[in-house]
Coordinates of C-alpha atoms in Angstrom, one line a residue:
F230 CA -34.7 -15.8 -33.5
C231 CA -33.0 -18.7 -35.2
V232 CA -31.8 -20.1 -31.9
R233 CA -35.2 -19.7 -30.3
T234 CA -37.1 -21.3 -33.2
K235 CA -34.5 -23.9 -33.9
N236 CA -33.9 -22.7 -37.5
E237 CA -30.6 -22.8 -39.4
L238 CA -29.2 -20.8 -42.3
P239 CA -27.5 -23.5 -44.3
S240 CA -26.6 -21.2 -47.3
L241 CA -24.8 -18.7 -45.1
K242 CA -21.1 -18.9 -45.8
K243 CA -19.4 -16.1 -43.9
V244 CA -20.3 -13.7 -41.1
F245 CA -18.1 -10.8 -40.2
M246 CA -18.6 -9.1 -36.8
A247 CA -16.8 -5.9 -35.9
G248 CA -17.2 -2.6 -34.2
A249 CA -16.7 -3.9 -30.7
L250 CA -15.4 -7.0 -29.0
V251 CA -17.4 -10.1 -29.9
P252 CA -18.1 -12.4 -26.9
Q253 CA -17.4 -16.1 -27.4
E254 CA -21.0 -17.0 -26.7
V255 CA -22.1 -14.8 -29.6
I256 CA -19.6 -16.5 -31.9
S257 CA -21.0 -19.9 -30.7
R258 CA -24.6 -18.9 -31.3
V259 CA -24.0 -17.6 -34.8
R260 CA -22.0 -20.7 -35.7
S261 CA -24.7 -22.9 -34.4
I262 CA -27.2 -21.6 -36.9
A263 CA -24.8 -21.5 -39.9
P264 CA -23.7 -25.2 -40.1
H265 CA -21.8 -24.6 -43.4
G266 CA -20.5 -21.1 -42.6
E267 CA -17.8 -19.5 -40.6
V268 CA -17.6 -16.4 -38.4
F269 CA -14.8 -13.9 -38.6
T270 CA -14.0 -11.1 -36.2
P271 CA -11.7 -8.5 -37.8
Y272 CA -9.9 -5.9 -35.7
G273 CA -9.3 -2.4 -37.0
A274 CA -10.5 1.2 -36.9
T275 CA -11.9 3.8 -39.2
E276 CA -8.4 4.9 -40.0
A277 CA -7.1 1.3 -40.5
L278 CA -9.4 -1.5 -41.5
P279 CA -8.7 -4.4 -41.4
V280 CA -5.6 -4.7 -39.2
T281 CA -6.1 -8.3 -38.1
Y282 CA -8.7 -11.0 -38.4
I283 CA -9.4 -14.4 -36.9
S284 CA -12.0 -17.1 -37.5
G285 CA -14.6 -18.1 -34.9
S286 CA -13.2 -21.7 -35.0
D287 CA -9.7 -20.4 -34.1
V288 CA -11.1 -18.2 -31.3
L289 CA -13.0 -21.0 -29.8
G290 CA -10.3 -23.5 -30.3
T291 CA -7.4 -21.5 -28.9
E292 CA -6.4 -21.3 -25.3
P293 CA -5.6 -17.6 -24.8
L294 CA -2.1 -16.8 -23.6
P295 CA -1.6 -14.2 -20.8
A296 CA 0.7 -11.2 -20.8
C297 CA 3.7 -11.0 -18.6
G298 CA 1.6 -9.4 -15.8
G299 CA -1.0 -12.1 -16.0
E300 CA -3.5 -10.1 -17.9
V301 CA -5.5 -12.0 -20.6
G302 CA -6.5 -9.9 -23.6
T303 CA -8.9 -10.8 -26.3
L304 CA -7.3 -12.7 -29.2
V305 CA -7.9 -10.8 -32.5
G306 CA -5.6 -12.8 -34.7
K307 CA -2.6 -12.1 -37.0
S308 CA -2.2 -9.0 -39.2
V309 CA -3.6 -9.2 -42.7
A310 CA -1.3 -9.2 -45.7
G311 CA 0.4 -5.8 -46.2
V312 CA -0.2 -4.6 -42.7
E313 CA 2.4 -4.4 -39.9
V314 CA 1.6 -4.4 -36.2
K315 CA 4.0 -3.1 -33.5
I316 CA 3.7 -2.9 -29.8
V317 CA 5.6 0.0 -28.2
R318 CA 6.0 1.5 -24.8
R319 CA 3.0 3.7 -23.8
A320 CA 3.6 7.4 -24.3
E321 CA 1.4 10.2 -23.1
T322 CA 2.5 12.6 -25.7
M323 CA 3.7 12.6 -29.3
H324 CA 7.1 13.6 -28.2
G325 CA 7.3 10.6 -25.8
M326 CA 6.7 8.1 -28.6
D327 CA 9.8 6.1 -29.6
V328 CA 8.9 3.7 -32.4
E329 CA 12.5 2.6 -33.2
N330 CA 13.7 1.9 -29.7
G331 CA 10.5 1.5 -27.8
E332 CA 9.3 -1.8 -29.3
L333 CA 8.3 -4.3 -26.7
P334 CA 8.9 -8.1 -26.8
P335 CA 6.1 -10.6 -27.0
F336 CA 3.7 -10.7 -24.1
E337 CA 4.4 -7.2 -22.9
I338 CA 1.4 -4.8 -23.0
G339 CA 1.9 -1.5 -24.8
E340 CA 0.4 0.8 -27.4
V341 CA -0.7 -0.8 -30.7
L342 CA 0.8 0.8 -33.8
V343 CA 0.0 -0.2 -37.4
R344 CA 1.4 0.5 -40.8
G345 CA 0.2 -0.4 -44.3
E346 CA -1.4 0.9 -47.5
N347 CA -4.9 0.7 -46.0
V348 CA -4.0 3.1 -43.2
S349 CA -5.2 6.7 -43.7
P350 CA -2.3 9.2 -43.8
E351 CA -4.2 12.2 -42.3
Y352 CA -7.4 13.6 -40.9
L353 CA -9.4 16.0 -43.1
F354 CA -9.1 19.5 -41.6
G355 CA -7.4 17.9 -38.6
Q356 CA -3.7 18.8 -38.5
D357 CA -3.5 18.5 -34.7
A358 CA -5.2 15.1 -34.7
T359 CA -2.9 14.0 -37.5
K360 CA 0.2 15.0 -35.6
K361 CA -1.0 13.1 -32.5
A362 CA -1.9 9.9 -34.3
K363 CA 0.7 9.6 -37.1
V364 CA 4.3 8.8 -36.2
E365 CA 6.8 9.5 -39.0
T366 CA 9.8 7.2 -39.5
D367 CA 12.3 6.6 -42.2
G368 CA 10.2 3.6 -43.4
G369 CA 7.0 5.5 -43.5
F370 CA 4.4 6.6 -40.9
W371 CA 2.8 4.5 -38.1
H372 CA -0.7 5.0 -36.9
R373 CA -1.4 5.0 -33.2
M374 CA -4.6 3.0 -32.7
G375 CA -5.3 4.4 -29.3
D376 CA -5.5 0.8 -28.0
M377 CA -3.4 -1.3 -25.7
G378 CA -2.4 -4.9 -26.4
Y379 CA 0.3 -7.5 -26.7
L380 CA 1.7 -9.9 -29.3
D381 CA 2.4 -13.6 -28.6
A382 CA 5.4 -15.5 -30.0
E383 CA 3.5 -16.3 -33.2
G384 CA 2.6 -12.7 -33.9
R385 CA -1.0 -12.9 -32.9
L386 CA -2.5 -9.7 -31.4
Y387 CA -4.3 -9.6 -28.0
F388 CA -6.5 -6.6 -27.5
C389 CA -6.5 -5.2 -23.9
G390 CA -8.8 -2.1 -24.3
R391 CA -8.5 1.5 -25.1
K392 CA -5.6 3.5 -23.8
A393 CA -8.0 6.1 -22.5
H394 CA -9.7 3.5 -20.3
L395 CA -6.7 2.2 -18.4
V396 CA -6.5 3.0 -14.7
E397 CA -3.0 3.6 -13.2
V398 CA -2.8 3.2 -9.4
G399 CA 0.7 3.5 -8.0
E400 CA 2.8 0.9 -9.8
R401 CA -0.2 -1.1 -11.0
V402 CA -1.8 -0.5 -14.4
Y403 CA -5.3 -1.9 -14.9
F404 CA -6.4 -2.5 -18.5
S405 CA -10.2 -2.6 -19.2
V406 CA -10.5 -5.9 -21.1
P407 CA -8.4 -8.2 -18.9
T408 CA -9.9 -6.7 -15.7
E409 CA -13.5 -6.9 -16.8
R410 CA -12.9 -10.4 -18.1
I411 CA -12.5 -11.7 -14.6
F412 CA -15.8 -10.2 -13.3
N413 CA -17.7 -11.1 -16.4
Q414 CA -17.2 -14.8 -15.5
H415 CA -19.9 -14.4 -12.8
P416 CA -23.1 -16.0 -14.2
K417 CA -25.3 -13.1 -13.0
V418 CA -23.1 -10.4 -14.7
R419 CA -24.1 -9.2 -18.2
R420 CA -21.1 -6.9 -18.4
S421 CA -18.7 -4.8 -16.3
A422 CA -16.7 -1.6 -16.6
L423 CA -13.4 -0.6 -15.1
I424 CA -13.4 2.9 -13.8
R425 CA -11.2 5.3 -11.8
L426 CA -12.4 6.9 -8.6
A427 CA -10.9 10.2 -7.4
G428 CA -10.6 11.2 -3.8
K429 CA -7.7 11.3 -1.3
T430 CA -6.1 8.7 -3.5
L431 CA -6.9 7.4 -7.0
R432 CA -8.5 4.0 -6.9
A433 CA -9.6 1.4 -9.5
A434 CA -13.2 0.3 -9.1
I435 CA -15.6 -1.9 -11.1
V436 CA -19.2 -1.2 -12.2
I437 CA -21.4 -4.2 -12.7
E438 CA -24.5 -4.4 -15.0
P439 CA -26.3 -7.6 -13.9
Y440 CA -28.7 -9.4 -16.2
P441 CA -32.2 -7.9 -15.4
K442 CA -33.5 -11.0 -13.7
H443 CA -30.5 -10.9 -11.4
W444 CA -30.8 -7.3 -10.3
P445 CA -30.2 -7.0 -6.6
E446 CA -33.3 -5.2 -5.3
S447 CA -32.2 -4.6 -1.7
A448 CA -29.1 -3.4 0.0
E449 CA -28.6 -6.8 1.5
A450 CA -28.8 -8.4 -1.9
K451 CA -26.3 -5.9 -3.3
R452 CA -24.0 -6.6 -0.3
E453 CA -24.1 -10.4 -0.9
F454 CA -23.6 -10.0 -4.6
A455 CA -20.6 -7.7 -4.0
I456 CA -19.1 -10.4 -1.7
E457 CA -19.4 -13.0 -4.4
L458 CA -17.7 -10.6 -6.9
R459 CA -14.9 -9.7 -4.5
R460 CA -14.3 -13.4 -3.9
L461 CA -14.1 -13.9 -7.7
G462 CA -11.7 -10.9 -8.1
S463 CA -9.5 -11.9 -5.1
G464 CA -8.7 -15.2 -6.9
N465 CA -6.7 -13.4 -9.6
A466 CA -3.6 -11.3 -9.3
V467 CA -5.0 -8.9 -11.8
T468 CA -8.1 -8.0 -9.8
E469 CA -7.2 -9.0 -6.2
K470 CA -6.9 -5.3 -5.1
I471 CA -10.2 -4.1 -6.6
T472 CA -12.7 -4.1 -3.8
E473 CA -15.1 -1.2 -4.6
I474 CA -18.1 -2.4 -6.6
F475 CA -21.1 -0.5 -8.0
F476 CA -24.3 -1.8 -9.6
H477 CA -25.8 0.0 -12.5
P478 CA -29.0 -1.2 -14.3
S479 CA -28.1 -0.2 -17.9
F480 CA -24.7 1.0 -19.1
P481 CA -24.5 4.1 -21.3
V482 CA -23.3 2.9 -24.7
D483 CA -22.8 4.5 -28.1
A484 CA -25.9 4.4 -30.3
R485 CA -23.9 3.2 -33.4
H486 CA -22.6 0.0 -31.9
N487 CA -24.8 -0.4 -28.8
A488 CA -21.7 -2.0 -27.2
K489 CA -19.0 0.5 -26.6
I490 CA -19.3 1.5 -23.0
F491 CA -19.0 5.2 -21.9
R492 CA -16.8 4.5 -19.0
D493 CA -16.2 8.2 -18.3
E494 CA -20.0 8.7 -17.7
L495 CA -20.0 5.6 -15.4
A496 CA -17.1 7.0 -13.4
S497 CA -18.9 10.3 -12.9
W498 CA -22.0 8.5 -11.9
A499 CA -20.1 6.3 -9.5
Q500 CA -18.4 9.3 -7.9
I501 CA -21.8 10.7 -7.1
E502 CA -23.0 7.4 -5.8
A503 CA -20.0 7.0 -3.5
S504 CA -20.9 10.3 -1.8
K505 CA -24.4 9.1 -0.9
T506 CA -25.2 7.4 2.4
N507 CA -26.8 4.4 0.7
G508 CA -25.1 4.6 -2.6
G509 CA -22.0 2.7 -3.4
P510 CA -19.6 1.2 -3.4
W511 CA -20.6 -2.2 -2.0

């Protein structure tokens, strides 16, 4: 409303945005109407909040650094005072988690673990969940965030998406945030979602939600749009092998945030579309 009516909020000092990744264009819009204020985007979870935070000025003024594999995560800043962040090798089970010997060097993507006084020690009436999420060590317990990410040489955390949303195809592991970031650069794309497709082989695919005014109405329009997206993806080593593209008019998201995408629902939908004669992928 303020942008549309050219109004400013000069008395506004601080704006904190959390719950989901905050696009840079949103940060820019909010800062444009708060000339004497600053935007902050904390990172954390219900069990540990905050873990890190960063100002909008730093987000917009920092060139993001890629991980060893070329993936570029979302910069969420350094840990707050009293909170430690550690990146460890991904483990599928509690027994496979090695906190002491599994710590990864900067720029390697792994599981995000946190420790601090603001981290909850257990789940109420949830002993199994507590065992899966809390890793006991001699120095106290670590909480598994369920997220993937990496640290740079200065200790800044880059978020690469939920562990449950990664897609592993052979020796390649696709992480949702770095993968979707490539396709989201297309001016007609509102957002995208990395999904896994089952079949004779497991494949990584991408679902695209275009801006409504750019929705491809015909099969030919979808085909041309998909060609543009594949050309965009082929220009990056992270996405060059993703060739299956689906178009969805409105992603299913959680009601609380209206931003967190239900990728499992999209994957089931795409699986059905792939079986149709005139469905997808394109």
